[in-house]
Coordinates of C-alpha atoms in Angstrom, one line a residue:
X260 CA 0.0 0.0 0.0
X261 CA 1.1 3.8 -0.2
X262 CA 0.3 6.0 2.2
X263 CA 0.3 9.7 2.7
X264 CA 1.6 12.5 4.9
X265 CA 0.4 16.3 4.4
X266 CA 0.6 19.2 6.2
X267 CA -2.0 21.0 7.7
X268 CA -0.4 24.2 9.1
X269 CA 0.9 25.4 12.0
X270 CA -0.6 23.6 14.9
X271 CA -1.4 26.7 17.2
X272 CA -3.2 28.3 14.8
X273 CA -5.0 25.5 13.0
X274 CA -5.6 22.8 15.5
X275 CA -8.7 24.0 17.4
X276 CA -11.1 24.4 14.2
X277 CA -9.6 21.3 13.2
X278 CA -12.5 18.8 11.7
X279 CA -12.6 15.4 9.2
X280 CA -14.4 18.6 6.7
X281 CA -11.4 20.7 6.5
X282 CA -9.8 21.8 3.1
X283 CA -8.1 24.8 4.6
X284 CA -5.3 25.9 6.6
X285 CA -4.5 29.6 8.0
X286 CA -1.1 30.3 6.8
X287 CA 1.6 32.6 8.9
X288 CA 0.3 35.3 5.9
X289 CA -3.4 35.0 8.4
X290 CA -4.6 34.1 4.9
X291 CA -6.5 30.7 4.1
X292 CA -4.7 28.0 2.2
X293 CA -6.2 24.6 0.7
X294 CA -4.4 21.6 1.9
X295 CA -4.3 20.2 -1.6
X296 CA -5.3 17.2 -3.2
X297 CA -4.0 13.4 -1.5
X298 CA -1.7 12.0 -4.2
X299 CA -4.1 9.7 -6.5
X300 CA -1.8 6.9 -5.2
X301 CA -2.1 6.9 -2.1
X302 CA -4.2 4.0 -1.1
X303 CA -3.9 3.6 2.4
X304 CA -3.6 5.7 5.1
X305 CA -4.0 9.8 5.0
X306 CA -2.2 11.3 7.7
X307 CA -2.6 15.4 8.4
X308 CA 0.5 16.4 10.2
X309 CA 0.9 20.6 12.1
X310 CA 4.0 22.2 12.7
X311 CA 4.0 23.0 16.3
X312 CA 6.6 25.7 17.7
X313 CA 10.2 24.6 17.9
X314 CA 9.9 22.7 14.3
X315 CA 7.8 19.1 15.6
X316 CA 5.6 17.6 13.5
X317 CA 2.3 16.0 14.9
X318 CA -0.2 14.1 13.2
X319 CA -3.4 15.3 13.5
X320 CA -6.0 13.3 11.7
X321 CA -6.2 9.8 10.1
X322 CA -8.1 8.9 7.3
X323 CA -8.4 5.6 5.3
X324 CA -11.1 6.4 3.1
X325 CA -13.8 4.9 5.0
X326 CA -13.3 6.5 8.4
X327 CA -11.7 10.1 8.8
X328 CA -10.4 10.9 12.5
X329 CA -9.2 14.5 14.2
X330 CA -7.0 13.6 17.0
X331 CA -7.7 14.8 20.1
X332 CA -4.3 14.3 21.1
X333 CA -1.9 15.0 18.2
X334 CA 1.4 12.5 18.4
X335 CA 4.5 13.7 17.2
X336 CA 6.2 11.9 14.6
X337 CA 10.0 10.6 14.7
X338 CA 11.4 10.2 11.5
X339 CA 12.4 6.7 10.4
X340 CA 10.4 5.5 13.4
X341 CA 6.8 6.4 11.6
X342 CA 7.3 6.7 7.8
X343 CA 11.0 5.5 6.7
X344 CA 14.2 6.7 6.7
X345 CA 15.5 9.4 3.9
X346 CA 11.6 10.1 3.9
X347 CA 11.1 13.7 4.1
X348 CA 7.9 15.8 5.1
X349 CA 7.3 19.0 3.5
X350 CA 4.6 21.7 1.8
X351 CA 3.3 18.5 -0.5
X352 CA 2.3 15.5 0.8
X353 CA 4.7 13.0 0.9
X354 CA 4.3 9.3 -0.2
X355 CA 5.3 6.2 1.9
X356 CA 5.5 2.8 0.6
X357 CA 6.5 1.1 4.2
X358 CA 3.4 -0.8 5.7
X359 CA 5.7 -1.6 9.1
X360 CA 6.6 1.9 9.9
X361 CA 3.0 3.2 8.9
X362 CA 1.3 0.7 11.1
X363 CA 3.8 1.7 13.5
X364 CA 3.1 5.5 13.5
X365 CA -0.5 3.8 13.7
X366 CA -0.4 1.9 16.5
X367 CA 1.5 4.6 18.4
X368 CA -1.3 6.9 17.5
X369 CA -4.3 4.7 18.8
X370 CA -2.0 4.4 22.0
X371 CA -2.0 8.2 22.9
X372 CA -6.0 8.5 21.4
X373 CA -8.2 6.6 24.0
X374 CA -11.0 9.0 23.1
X375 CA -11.0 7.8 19.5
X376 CA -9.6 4.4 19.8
X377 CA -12.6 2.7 18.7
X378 CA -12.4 4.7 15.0
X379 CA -8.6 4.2 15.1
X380 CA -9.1 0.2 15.9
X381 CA -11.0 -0.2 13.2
X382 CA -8.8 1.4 10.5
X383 CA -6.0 -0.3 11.8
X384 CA -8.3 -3.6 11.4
X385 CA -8.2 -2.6 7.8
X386 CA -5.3 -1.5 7.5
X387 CA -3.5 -5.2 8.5
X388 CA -6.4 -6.6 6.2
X389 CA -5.4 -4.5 3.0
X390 CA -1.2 -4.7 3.8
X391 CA -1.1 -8.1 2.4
X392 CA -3.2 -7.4 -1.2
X393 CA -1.1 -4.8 -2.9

């Protein structure tokens, strides 16, 4: 499976009107900016990721195209740990191939997200279903 990584904007700005319906993001500019389009190929998980102060990524929100989850407590993500090494995140979503480290970032997620952890079990149900077919 691929999966996907895109950025949301800067987490003190963005995260409390965060919900599964947003297309925007407020920029530093305090002008609104659409997150983009998912990359056609990723058929897996959609992870948002913010920018919180001293340059830490967190994801955000989840989304496998069935289910489509706002964390209420945003995880930061470790590169190599949650989506590969020499895997970079930036202003266009980024594309990862590596089921283990996805599932990973995953897991880790749904550990930190009690509140939601019913949603997140499920797409992590199938998630392992769909890691095997493609």
């Amino acid at each position: 499976m691929r999966h996907a990584l895109m950025y949301a904007g800067g987490y003190e700005r963005n995260f409390p009107t965060l919900t599964p319906q947003s297309t925007t993001f407020v920029g530093t500019d305090g002008q609104a900016h659409d997150h983009g389009q998912w990359p056609a190929e990723a058929d897996g998980l959609r992870v948002s990721f913010m920018e919180k102060a001293g340059k830490k990524m967190v994801a955000v929100r989840v989304a496998d195209g069935i289910s489509d989850v706002v964390l209420a407590n945003p995880m930061v993500l470790v590169p190599g740990e949650h989506f590969g090494y020499g895997v970079r995140l930036g202003g266009t979503p980024t594309v990862v191939e590596d089921d283990s480290t996805t599932l990973k970032m995953l897991e880790d997620i749904i550990k930190k997200n009690t509140e939601v952890s019913g949603e997140l079990l499920a797409i992590r149900k199938r998630f392992k279903e769909n890691a095997g077919k493609h």
